[in-house]
């Protein structure tokens, strides 16, 4: 069964600090891995997308890594801002006819002043 | 704004009533997906369309749920005889069948069944 597990479930950090979110997956056959940011009451918005051959991808203060051998990914947020408070969802796409997505449960990040 | 719109944004209904949600995807996208998301969880797949054809349905999509995409553009999701367990955020996403098939999500419709 395809699964995506994220940790921690929730995280509180002070503004300006860095943090790293983790994602482990068992999705086969693997197509790509995405990190989404979802603000409360809104739809998810894509931050990064990585294919099998990519092991790091940056988008401003967000840097995602992928280890396809161990099936792990991380999202590192640098110099956090209050606006980073949101849920971060790891999503893995299977190389199937519908490119079906398997979603993790998300990490709820709260950045405090 | 991703370019995917959903209407309404919020819906409060009484148990047993029928509700219908609409999704307008990005115009050139030929794939359209529906997901359900409950509080603190990631979205769960319900169904998807390629153009007007409904290609896959999740076991979560009971016979009270029906989705259509009659002209391959906008889509509707109807829930008949709503139950309190249907309370959730209903998300729509669209993608173009090429490249990485990245899905762009709408803002969602939050359904509350009293």
Short mmCIF file of C-alpha atoms in Angstrom, two decimals:
data_model
loop_
_atom_site.label_atom_id
_atom_site.label_comp_id
_atom_site.label_asym_id
_atom_site.label_seq_id
_atom_site.Cartn_x
_atom_site.Cartn_y
_atom_site.Cartn_z
CA UNK A 1 0.00 0.00 0.00
CA UNK A 2 1.33 3.43 -0.94
CA UNK A 3 1.97 5.54 2.15
CA UNK A 4 3.55 8.86 3.06
CA UNK A 5 4.49 9.56 6.65
CA UNK A 6 5.51 12.98 7.93
CA UNK A 7 7.16 14.13 11.11
CA UNK A 8 6.78 15.94 13.33
CA UNK A 9 3.01 16.33 13.29
CA UNK A 10 3.36 19.83 14.67
CA UNK A 11 6.17 22.24 15.38
CA UNK A 12 6.49 25.59 17.08
CA UNK A 13 9.54 27.77 16.39
CA UNK A 14 10.53 31.37 16.98
CA UNK A 15 10.64 33.82 14.14
CA UNK A 16 14.03 33.87 12.45
CA UNK A 17 14.90 30.28 13.37
CA UNK A 18 15.41 27.43 10.91
CA UNK A 19 13.53 24.16 10.90
CA UNK A 20 13.48 20.85 9.02
CA UNK A 21 10.44 18.75 8.26
CA UNK A 22 10.69 15.07 7.40
CA UNK A 23 8.87 12.81 4.97
CA UNK A 24 9.18 9.04 4.46
CA UNK A 25 7.34 7.29 1.68
CA UNK A 26 6.57 3.87 0.29
CA UNK A 27 5.13 4.68 -3.12
CA UNK A 28 5.89 2.54 -6.10
CA UNK A 29 6.59 3.05 -8.89
CA UNK A 30 7.89 6.49 -7.92
CA UNK A 31 7.37 9.42 -10.24
CA UNK A 32 7.99 12.59 -8.25
CA UNK A 33 7.77 14.14 -4.81
CA UNK A 34 6.27 17.51 -4.03
CA UNK A 35 6.05 19.70 -0.99
CA UNK A 36 2.95 21.83 -0.63
CA UNK A 37 2.18 24.68 1.76
CA UNK A 38 -1.39 24.94 2.93
CA UNK A 39 -2.62 27.95 4.83
CA UNK A 40 -5.59 27.42 7.13
CA UNK A 41 -8.81 27.22 5.14
CA UNK A 42 -7.05 27.40 1.77
CA UNK A 43 -5.98 24.94 -0.88
CA UNK A 44 -2.41 23.57 -1.01
CA UNK A 45 0.15 25.54 -3.03
CA UNK A 46 3.18 23.83 -4.54
CA UNK A 47 6.61 24.75 -3.14
CA UNK A 48 8.92 22.26 -4.84
CA UNK A 49 8.78 19.22 -7.07
CA UNK A 50 11.58 16.66 -7.46
CA UNK A 51 11.97 13.71 -9.75
CA UNK A 52 13.99 10.56 -9.11
CA UNK A 53 17.23 12.09 -10.37
CA UNK A 54 17.04 15.29 -8.33
CA UNK A 55 18.30 15.33 -4.76
CA UNK A 56 17.79 18.97 -3.88
CA UNK A 57 15.52 21.80 -4.99
CA UNK A 58 15.24 25.32 -3.62
CA UNK A 59 12.47 27.88 -3.71
CA UNK A 60 13.55 31.00 -1.86
CA UNK A 61 13.93 30.15 1.82
CA UNK A 62 12.58 26.63 1.23
CA UNK A 63 15.00 23.82 0.33
CA UNK A 64 13.80 20.29 -0.29
CA UNK A 65 16.01 17.21 -0.42
CA UNK A 66 15.26 13.77 -1.75
CA UNK A 67 17.04 10.47 -1.08
CA UNK A 68 15.40 8.01 -3.46
CA UNK A 69 17.40 5.11 -2.06
CA UNK A 70 16.11 5.49 1.48
CA UNK A 71 12.81 6.98 0.27
CA UNK A 72 13.14 10.04 2.45
CA UNK A 73 12.69 13.72 1.84
CA UNK A 74 13.11 16.80 3.96
CA UNK A 75 11.97 20.40 3.72
CA UNK A 76 14.26 22.96 5.31
CA UNK A 77 12.95 26.43 6.05
CA UNK A 78 15.55 29.10 6.63
CA UNK A 79 15.07 32.28 8.65
CA UNK A 80 11.43 31.57 9.35
CA UNK A 81 8.81 34.30 9.10
CA UNK A 82 5.40 34.61 10.71
CA UNK A 83 3.84 33.99 7.29
CA UNK A 84 5.45 30.53 7.22
CA UNK A 85 2.84 29.39 9.76
CA UNK A 86 0.90 26.76 7.82
CA UNK A 87 0.65 23.04 7.19
CA UNK A 88 3.35 21.53 4.99
CA UNK A 89 2.29 18.48 3.08
CA UNK A 90 4.57 15.95 1.40
CA UNK A 91 2.97 14.40 -1.68
CA UNK A 92 4.33 11.54 -3.74
CA UNK A 93 3.15 10.79 -7.25
CA UNK A 94 3.09 7.25 -8.55
CA UNK A 95 4.05 6.58 -12.14
CA UNK A 96 0.62 5.16 -12.92
CA UNK A 97 -1.95 5.98 -15.58
CA UNK A 98 -3.58 8.65 -13.45
CA UNK A 99 -0.39 9.92 -11.79
CA UNK A 100 -2.18 9.38 -8.52
CA UNK A 101 -0.97 11.35 -5.56
CA UNK A 102 -0.42 9.98 -2.08
CA UNK A 103 -0.54 12.66 0.58
CA UNK A 104 1.15 12.75 3.93
CA UNK A 105 -0.77 13.98 6.93
CA UNK A 106 1.18 17.20 7.01
CA UNK A 107 3.29 19.02 9.56
CA UNK A 108 1.58 21.95 11.20
CA UNK A 109 4.17 24.71 11.68
CA UNK A 110 3.59 27.69 13.92
CA UNK A 111 6.11 30.53 13.87
CA UNK A 112 5.91 32.77 16.92
CA UNK A 113 7.30 36.29 17.24
CA UNK B 1 -4.33 32.35 -6.69
CA UNK B 2 -3.59 29.17 -8.67
CA UNK B 3 -6.22 29.80 -11.33
CA UNK B 4 -8.53 27.04 -10.06
CA UNK B 5 -11.74 28.36 -8.55
CA UNK B 6 -14.35 26.67 -6.42
CA UNK B 7 -17.84 27.72 -5.45
CA UNK B 8 -19.13 28.09 -2.83
CA UNK B 9 -16.24 28.57 -0.43
CA UNK B 10 -18.39 27.61 2.53
CA UNK B 11 -21.60 25.61 2.80
CA UNK B 12 -23.63 24.86 5.90
CA UNK B 13 -26.46 22.40 5.50
CA UNK B 14 -28.72 20.22 7.57
CA UNK B 15 -28.34 16.46 7.64
CA UNK B 16 -30.30 14.84 4.85
CA UNK B 17 -30.08 17.75 2.43
CA UNK B 18 -28.36 17.59 -0.95
CA UNK B 19 -25.45 19.88 -1.80
CA UNK B 20 -23.59 20.61 -5.03
CA UNK B 21 -20.14 22.12 -5.40
CA UNK B 22 -18.57 23.53 -8.54
CA UNK B 23 -14.96 23.61 -9.69
CA UNK B 24 -13.58 25.65 -12.57
CA UNK B 25 -10.12 24.37 -13.52
CA UNK B 26 -7.35 26.18 -15.35
CA UNK B 27 -8.75 26.41 -18.87
CA UNK B 28 -6.16 24.37 -20.77
CA UNK B 29 -6.01 21.61 -18.14
CA UNK B 30 -7.55 18.35 -19.25
CA UNK B 31 -7.40 16.55 -15.91
CA UNK B 32 -9.55 17.44 -12.92
CA UNK B 33 -9.39 15.84 -9.48
CA UNK B 34 -11.61 15.94 -6.40
CA UNK B 35 -10.26 15.39 -2.90
CA UNK B 36 -11.69 15.46 0.60
CA UNK B 37 -9.72 16.79 3.54
CA UNK B 38 -10.67 16.55 7.20
CA UNK B 39 -9.11 18.65 9.92
CA UNK B 40 -5.46 17.87 10.56
CA UNK B 41 -5.24 15.33 7.76
CA UNK B 42 -3.87 15.38 4.25
CA UNK B 43 -6.30 15.36 1.31
CA UNK B 44 -7.82 12.02 0.29
CA UNK B 45 -8.48 11.22 -3.36
CA UNK B 46 -12.13 10.92 -4.40
CA UNK B 47 -12.20 10.84 -8.20
CA UNK B 48 -10.64 12.27 -11.33
CA UNK B 49 -11.59 13.14 -14.89
CA UNK B 50 -9.61 13.26 -18.07
CA UNK B 51 -11.58 15.64 -20.25
CA UNK B 52 -15.22 14.57 -19.71
CA UNK B 53 -14.44 10.95 -18.82
CA UNK B 54 -14.44 9.92 -15.17
CA UNK B 55 -11.49 7.52 -15.09
CA UNK B 56 -11.18 6.53 -11.46
CA UNK B 57 -13.24 6.61 -8.29
CA UNK B 58 -12.07 5.98 -4.76
CA UNK B 59 -13.89 3.61 -2.44
CA UNK B 60 -14.50 6.76 -0.37
CA UNK B 61 -16.94 7.88 -3.06
CA UNK B 62 -20.11 6.23 -1.80
CA UNK B 63 -23.24 6.03 -3.92
CA UNK B 64 -24.43 9.27 -2.30
CA UNK B 65 -21.62 11.09 -4.13
CA UNK B 66 -21.67 11.84 -7.82
CA UNK B 67 -19.30 13.93 -9.91
CA UNK B 68 -19.67 15.18 -13.45
CA UNK B 69 -17.62 17.08 -15.97
CA UNK B 70 -20.07 17.28 -18.87
CA UNK B 71 -18.09 19.36 -21.35
CA UNK B 72 -14.60 18.62 -20.11
CA UNK B 73 -14.34 22.04 -18.49
CA UNK B 74 -15.97 22.76 -15.11
CA UNK B 75 -16.97 19.95 -12.78
CA UNK B 76 -19.64 19.48 -10.15
CA UNK B 77 -19.61 17.27 -7.08
CA UNK B 78 -22.99 16.43 -5.58
CA UNK B 79 -23.60 14.85 -2.21
CA UNK B 80 -27.07 13.48 -1.64
CA UNK B 81 -28.64 12.92 1.79
CA UNK B 82 -25.72 14.53 3.58
CA UNK B 83 -24.47 13.03 6.84
CA UNK B 84 -22.48 14.68 9.61
CA UNK B 85 -19.48 12.59 8.57
CA UNK B 86 -19.48 14.40 5.22
CA UNK B 87 -18.29 17.57 6.98
CA UNK B 88 -14.89 18.32 5.45
CA UNK B 89 -13.03 20.53 3.03
CA UNK B 90 -13.62 19.47 -0.58
CA UNK B 91 -10.68 20.34 -2.79
CA UNK B 92 -10.52 20.42 -6.55
CA UNK B 93 -7.28 20.29 -8.53
CA UNK B 94 -6.47 20.41 -12.21
CA UNK B 95 -3.47 19.43 -14.29
CA UNK B 96 -2.29 19.14 -17.86
CA UNK B 97 -1.53 15.66 -19.13
CA UNK B 98 2.08 16.34 -20.05
CA UNK B 99 5.35 17.06 -18.34
CA UNK B 100 5.20 16.48 -14.61
CA UNK B 101 1.39 16.61 -14.49
CA UNK B 102 1.58 19.04 -11.58
CA UNK B 103 -1.79 19.50 -9.90
CA UNK B 104 -2.94 23.01 -9.05
CA UNK B 105 -5.43 23.21 -6.21
CA UNK B 106 -8.43 25.43 -5.76
CA UNK B 107 -9.23 27.14 -2.43
CA UNK B 108 -11.67 24.41 -1.44
CA UNK B 109 -15.28 24.30 -0.33
CA UNK B 110 -15.75 23.82 3.40
CA UNK B 111 -18.89 21.79 4.10
CA UNK B 112 -20.48 21.70 7.53
CA UNK B 113 -23.37 19.30 8.04
CA UNK B 114 -25.44 20.07 11.13
#
